Amino acid sequence: MIITKNLGKVYESGEQSHVVIKGVDLQINKGEFVAIMGPSGSGKSTLLHLLGGLDTPSNGELRIDGTEISSLSEKELAYFRRRKVGYIFQNYQLLPSMTVSENIAFTMNADGVPQKKQKQRIAELIKSVNLEGKEHFFPSQLSGGQQQRVAIARALAMNPSLILADEPTGNLDRKMGKDILHLLSRLHHDTGLTIVMVTHDPYAAKFAERILFFKDGEIQSDHKLVEGEKDHVMENLLAKLNA
Ligand SMILES: Nc1ncnc2c1ncn2[C@@H]1O[C@H](COP(=O)(O)OP(=O)(O)OP(=O)(O)O)[C@@H](O)[C@H]1O
Ligand SMILES: [Mg+2]
């Protein structure tokens, strides 16, 4: 699903250059659920933006679902972002003046999906994220967990093959966070969706099957999470994170 070779990002400000991602070599297979953990400022969000074509790499290769991202024109890249990738952010990023249904339809509208098909898809998605009855509510009338479920429905609208989630439970209490994680987990199992999720929370990371530990713009370690060994792996990682 994702292959990177020597993927890097450098920010230039004045005379200084700031290397944020240092030549990442990574392979993520179709259908994997991967968590990325690591200290604040280590480049996790930047990496996620690169993987989703929201930001352009300074160097290296990035292939997603068979497409070399750097070879795409602006127009092709926009198409790629709409069709292949769904994004979920910590602060939901819903449009406050749009209803639940309108928010979910946002990408479908941008892509020119016919109204009738949009309606059908919205109904399916509303059901899938358990928001029946809230179709005409505005984001301000929803709880944080409900808002994040709208964001998940919006991310899924175009049937993307990859979901990128940046701290999706970061603003939620344990109970609402748990609901969101179970929902992502179910979607992953039911549809074979590939998920890459950045998180600070070991509880959230344990929903994944693999954990990448990121530090100073590099992958420091890569762990398979096998049922029964998760707690042990996590303890070691947390010790590193707090070191
Ligand atoms: N547009 C930018 N211009 C310059 N530097 C940037 C820019 N965006 C990010 N950075 C720098 O890149 C580094 C990594 O930022 P990033 O947001 O990827 O970290 P993170 O691992 O997601 O941190 P957190 O856990 O706090 O969200 C930081 O030092 C940040 O200052
Ligand atoms: Mg971040």
Short mmCIF file of C-alpha atoms and ligand atoms in Angstrom, two decimals:
data_model
loop_
_atom_site.label_atom_id
_atom_site.label_comp_id
_atom_site.label_asym_id
_atom_site.label_seq_id
_atom_site.Cartn_x
_atom_site.Cartn_y
_atom_site.Cartn_z
CA MET A 1 0.00 0.00 0.00
CA ILE A 2 2.73 2.45 1.02
CA ILE A 3 6.38 2.26 0.05
CA THR A 4 8.79 5.07 0.85
CA LYS A 5 12.47 5.25 0.00
CA ASN A 6 14.67 7.84 1.61
CA LEU A 7 11.61 10.05 2.10
CA GLY A 8 12.62 13.40 3.56
CA LYS A 9 11.26 16.81 4.46
CA VAL A 10 13.33 19.90 5.08
CA TYR A 11 11.84 23.25 6.05
CA GLU A 12 13.85 26.31 5.05
CA SER A 13 13.48 29.47 7.07
CA GLY A 14 15.87 32.25 6.14
CA GLU A 15 19.38 30.85 6.21
CA GLN A 16 18.45 27.90 8.33
CA SER A 17 17.20 24.57 7.17
CA HIS A 18 15.35 22.32 9.49
CA VAL A 19 15.40 18.63 8.65
CA VAL A 20 12.12 17.26 9.96
CA ILE A 21 11.95 13.89 8.19
CA LYS A 22 15.30 12.18 7.65
CA GLY A 23 15.18 9.66 4.86
CA VAL A 24 12.44 7.28 5.94
CA ASP A 25 12.33 3.80 4.39
CA LEU A 26 9.01 2.22 5.11
CA GLN A 27 6.65 -0.40 3.79
CA ILE A 28 3.05 -0.67 4.95
CA ASN A 29 1.01 -3.51 3.50
CA LYS A 30 -2.54 -3.41 2.32
CA GLY A 31 -4.93 -3.99 5.21
CA GLU A 32 -2.45 -3.22 7.98
CA PHE A 33 -3.43 -1.12 11.00
CA VAL A 34 -0.30 0.76 12.02
CA ALA A 35 0.19 3.14 14.93
CA ILE A 36 2.93 5.75 14.98
CA MET A 37 4.16 6.91 18.37
CA GLY A 38 7.00 9.18 19.36
CA PRO A 39 7.88 12.39 21.18
CA SER A 40 6.25 15.71 20.37
CA GLY A 41 8.01 17.45 17.51
CA SER A 42 9.54 14.24 16.16
CA GLY A 43 7.79 14.65 12.79
CA LYS A 44 4.80 12.30 13.07
CA SER A 45 2.23 14.72 11.67
CA THR A 46 4.64 15.83 8.95
CA LEU A 47 5.13 12.21 7.91
CA LEU A 48 1.37 11.64 7.83
CA HIS A 49 0.91 14.75 5.66
CA LEU A 50 3.53 13.47 3.23
CA LEU A 51 1.91 10.03 3.08
CA GLY A 52 -1.43 11.60 2.17
CA GLY A 53 -0.14 14.04 -0.40
CA LEU A 54 -1.08 17.01 1.80
CA ASP A 55 2.53 18.13 1.77
CA THR A 56 5.33 17.54 -0.73
CA PRO A 57 8.53 15.71 0.19
CA SER A 58 11.89 17.44 -0.19
CA ASN A 59 13.51 14.21 -1.32
CA GLY A 60 12.96 10.51 -1.76
CA GLU A 61 10.26 8.33 -3.23
CA LEU A 62 6.71 7.73 -2.13
CA ARG A 63 4.52 5.14 -3.76
CA ILE A 64 0.93 4.66 -2.64
CA ASP A 65 -1.22 1.91 -4.04
CA GLY A 66 1.08 1.66 -7.03
CA THR A 67 1.25 5.39 -7.77
CA GLU A 68 4.48 7.38 -7.46
CA ILE A 69 3.18 10.54 -5.83
CA SER A 70 5.92 12.86 -7.06
CA SER A 71 5.01 12.05 -10.66
CA LEU A 72 1.48 13.45 -10.29
CA SER A 73 0.39 16.84 -11.60
CA GLU A 74 -1.55 19.20 -9.28
CA LYS A 75 -4.80 17.99 -10.74
CA GLU A 76 -3.88 14.32 -10.46
CA LEU A 77 -2.73 14.87 -6.88
CA ALA A 78 -6.07 16.45 -5.96
CA TYR A 79 -7.84 13.48 -7.52
CA PHE A 80 -5.58 11.08 -5.63
CA ARG A 81 -6.31 12.84 -2.33
CA ARG A 82 -10.05 12.65 -2.86
CA ARG A 83 -10.21 9.07 -4.09
CA LYS A 84 -7.48 7.16 -2.31
CA VAL A 85 -7.03 8.72 1.10
CA GLY A 86 -9.34 9.59 3.98
CA TYR A 87 -8.09 11.91 6.71
CA ILE A 88 -9.11 12.11 10.32
CA PHE A 89 -7.75 14.89 12.53
CA GLN A 90 -7.57 15.43 16.26
CA ASN A 91 -9.88 18.47 16.08
CA TYR A 92 -12.33 16.85 13.59
CA GLN A 93 -12.08 19.79 11.13
CA LEU A 94 -15.78 19.80 10.31
CA LEU A 95 -17.29 22.85 8.65
CA PRO A 96 -19.37 24.57 11.36
CA SER A 97 -21.93 26.02 8.94
CA MET A 98 -22.71 22.65 7.37
CA THR A 99 -24.93 19.91 8.75
CA VAL A 100 -23.76 16.38 9.46
CA SER A 101 -24.97 15.20 6.04
CA GLU A 102 -23.38 18.14 4.25
CA ASN A 103 -20.07 17.59 6.00
CA ILE A 104 -20.10 13.92 5.06
CA ALA A 105 -20.89 14.83 1.45
CA PHE A 106 -18.10 17.38 1.20
CA THR A 107 -15.59 15.29 -0.76
CA MET A 108 -18.31 13.65 -2.85
CA ASN A 109 -19.43 17.13 -3.93
CA ALA A 110 -15.89 18.14 -4.76
CA ASP A 111 -15.60 14.99 -6.84
CA GLY A 112 -18.90 15.53 -8.66
CA VAL A 113 -20.68 12.43 -7.36
CA PRO A 114 -24.34 12.60 -8.50
CA GLN A 115 -26.82 13.77 -5.82
CA LYS A 116 -28.78 10.54 -5.78
CA LYS A 117 -25.68 8.47 -5.21
CA GLN A 118 -24.54 10.90 -2.53
CA LYS A 119 -27.81 10.48 -0.67
CA GLN A 120 -27.51 6.71 -0.69
CA ARG A 121 -23.92 6.83 0.46
CA ILE A 122 -24.67 9.34 3.23
CA ALA A 123 -27.41 7.04 4.56
CA GLU A 124 -25.03 4.05 4.57
CA LEU A 125 -22.31 6.04 6.29
CA ILE A 126 -24.62 7.55 8.90
CA LYS A 127 -25.70 4.04 9.78
CA SER A 128 -22.17 2.70 9.83
CA VAL A 129 -20.99 5.35 12.31
CA ASN A 130 -24.19 5.19 14.34
CA LEU A 131 -25.46 8.72 13.84
CA GLU A 132 -29.01 8.03 12.74
CA GLY A 133 -31.27 10.96 13.59
CA LYS A 134 -28.39 13.48 13.59
CA GLU A 135 -28.34 14.10 9.82
CA HIS A 136 -29.48 17.72 10.11
CA PHE A 137 -27.55 18.66 13.22
CA PHE A 138 -24.68 21.13 13.04
CA PRO A 139 -21.28 20.20 14.52
CA SER A 140 -21.82 22.55 17.49
CA GLN A 141 -24.86 20.45 18.44
CA LEU A 142 -22.82 17.24 18.71
CA SER A 143 -20.49 15.76 21.33
CA GLY A 144 -16.79 15.42 20.51
CA GLY A 145 -17.17 11.70 19.86
CA GLN A 146 -20.12 12.29 17.55
CA GLN A 147 -18.17 14.96 15.66
CA GLN A 148 -15.30 12.57 15.20
CA ARG A 149 -17.73 9.95 13.86
CA VAL A 150 -18.94 12.49 11.30
CA ALA A 151 -15.30 13.07 10.35
CA ILE A 152 -14.79 9.31 9.96
CA ALA A 153 -17.88 9.05 7.75
CA ARG A 154 -16.57 11.93 5.64
CA ALA A 155 -13.17 10.22 5.38
CA LEU A 156 -14.82 7.01 4.20
CA ALA A 157 -17.24 8.60 1.74
CA MET A 158 -15.19 7.97 -1.39
CA ASN A 159 -14.22 4.43 -0.35
CA PRO A 160 -10.54 5.26 0.08
CA SER A 161 -8.02 2.46 0.42
CA LEU A 162 -6.05 4.30 3.09
CA ILE A 163 -7.09 6.14 6.24
CA LEU A 164 -4.63 8.51 7.87
CA ALA A 165 -5.57 9.55 11.39
CA ASP A 166 -3.64 12.12 13.43
CA GLU A 167 -4.44 11.74 17.14
CA PRO A 168 -8.07 10.84 16.38
CA THR A 169 -8.85 10.37 20.08
CA GLY A 170 -6.66 13.22 21.35
CA ASN A 171 -9.58 15.50 22.23
CA LEU A 172 -11.89 12.81 23.56
CA ASP A 173 -12.41 11.32 26.98
CA ARG A 174 -11.70 7.62 27.49
CA LYS A 175 -15.23 6.44 26.80
CA MET A 176 -15.66 8.42 23.56
CA GLY A 177 -12.11 7.58 22.50
CA LYS A 178 -12.84 3.91 23.03
CA ASP A 179 -15.93 4.13 20.79
CA ILE A 180 -13.88 5.74 18.02
CA LEU A 181 -11.14 3.11 18.29
CA HIS A 182 -13.66 0.27 18.17
CA LEU A 183 -15.24 1.88 15.14
CA LEU A 184 -11.91 2.18 13.32
CA SER A 185 -11.04 -1.35 14.31
CA ARG A 186 -14.36 -2.67 12.98
CA LEU A 187 -13.94 -0.81 9.67
CA HIS A 188 -10.45 -2.21 9.41
CA HIS A 189 -11.65 -5.78 9.95
CA ASP A 190 -14.82 -5.53 7.85
CA THR A 191 -13.41 -3.76 4.82
CA GLY A 192 -9.67 -4.49 4.88
CA LEU A 193 -8.97 -0.78 5.12
CA THR A 194 -5.35 0.22 5.67
CA ILE A 195 -5.05 2.57 8.65
CA VAL A 196 -2.09 4.64 9.78
CA MET A 197 -2.79 6.36 13.09
CA VAL A 198 -0.56 8.73 15.02
CA THR A 199 -1.21 8.60 18.74
CA HIS A 200 0.33 9.50 22.09
CA ASP A 201 -1.99 7.15 23.87
CA PRO A 202 -0.77 3.59 24.53
CA TYR A 203 -4.38 2.48 24.95
CA ALA A 204 -5.14 3.66 21.41
CA ALA A 205 -1.93 2.22 19.97
CA LYS A 206 -2.88 -1.24 21.24
CA PHE A 207 -5.73 -1.32 18.73
CA ALA A 208 -3.08 -1.48 15.97
CA GLU A 209 -1.21 -4.53 14.71
CA ARG A 210 2.08 -2.78 14.35
CA ILE A 211 3.77 0.17 16.00
CA LEU A 212 6.38 2.42 14.50
CA PHE A 213 8.33 4.39 17.05
CA PHE A 214 9.41 7.68 15.57
CA LYS A 215 12.13 9.95 16.94
CA ASP A 216 13.99 12.94 15.51
CA GLY A 217 12.49 12.44 12.06
CA GLU A 218 13.41 8.77 11.83
CA ILE A 219 11.85 5.40 12.50
CA GLN A 220 13.66 4.11 15.56
CA SER A 221 11.86 0.81 15.84
CA ASP A 222 9.13 -1.20 14.22
CA HIS A 223 7.15 -3.74 16.27
CA LYS A 224 4.52 -6.28 15.35
CA LEU A 225 1.83 -6.29 18.02
CA VAL A 226 0.73 -9.83 18.68
CA GLU A 227 -2.21 -10.48 21.00
CA GLY A 228 -0.85 -11.44 24.42
CA GLU A 229 2.45 -9.59 23.92
CA LYS A 230 1.00 -6.12 23.43
CA ASP A 231 1.41 -4.98 27.02
CA HIS A 232 5.02 -6.06 27.11
CA VAL A 233 5.91 -4.28 23.83
CA MET A 234 4.06 -1.19 24.99
CA GLU A 235 5.87 -1.04 28.33
CA ASN A 236 9.20 -1.06 26.53
CA LEU A 237 8.07 1.64 24.14
CA LEU A 238 6.76 3.86 26.91
CA ALA A 239 10.02 3.50 28.78
CA LYS A 240 11.76 4.76 25.61
CA LEU A 241 9.28 7.56 25.13
CA ASN A 242 9.81 8.78 28.68
CA ALA A 243 13.59 8.31 28.66
N1 LIG B 1 5.58 24.54 8.15
C1 LIG B 1 6.63 24.32 8.94
N2 LIG B 1 7.72 25.11 8.88
C2 LIG B 1 8.79 24.88 9.67
N3 LIG B 1 8.88 23.87 10.55
C3 LIG B 1 7.83 23.06 10.65
C4 LIG B 1 6.65 23.22 9.86
N4 LIG B 1 5.77 22.23 10.19
C5 LIG B 1 6.38 21.51 11.15
N5 LIG B 1 7.61 21.99 11.42
C6 LIG B 1 8.56 21.46 12.42
O1 LIG B 1 8.68 20.09 12.21
C7 LIG B 1 8.88 19.41 13.44
C8 LIG B 1 7.92 18.22 13.50
O2 LIG B 1 6.59 18.69 13.58
P1 LIG B 1 5.37 17.67 13.61
O3 LIG B 1 4.14 18.49 13.68
O4 LIG B 1 5.49 16.73 12.47
O5 LIG B 1 5.64 16.90 14.98
P2 LIG B 1 4.76 15.79 15.72
O6 LIG B 1 5.65 14.61 15.92
O7 LIG B 1 3.49 15.59 15.00
O8 LIG B 1 4.51 16.48 17.13
P3 LIG B 1 3.21 16.43 18.10
O9 LIG B 1 3.27 15.09 18.78
O10 LIG B 1 3.46 17.55 19.06
O11 LIG B 1 1.99 16.63 17.26
C9 LIG B 1 8.69 20.44 14.54
O12 LIG B 1 9.95 20.78 15.04
C10 LIG B 1 8.05 21.61 13.83
O13 LIG B 1 8.46 22.83 14.37
MG MG B 2 1.50 16.02 15.46
#
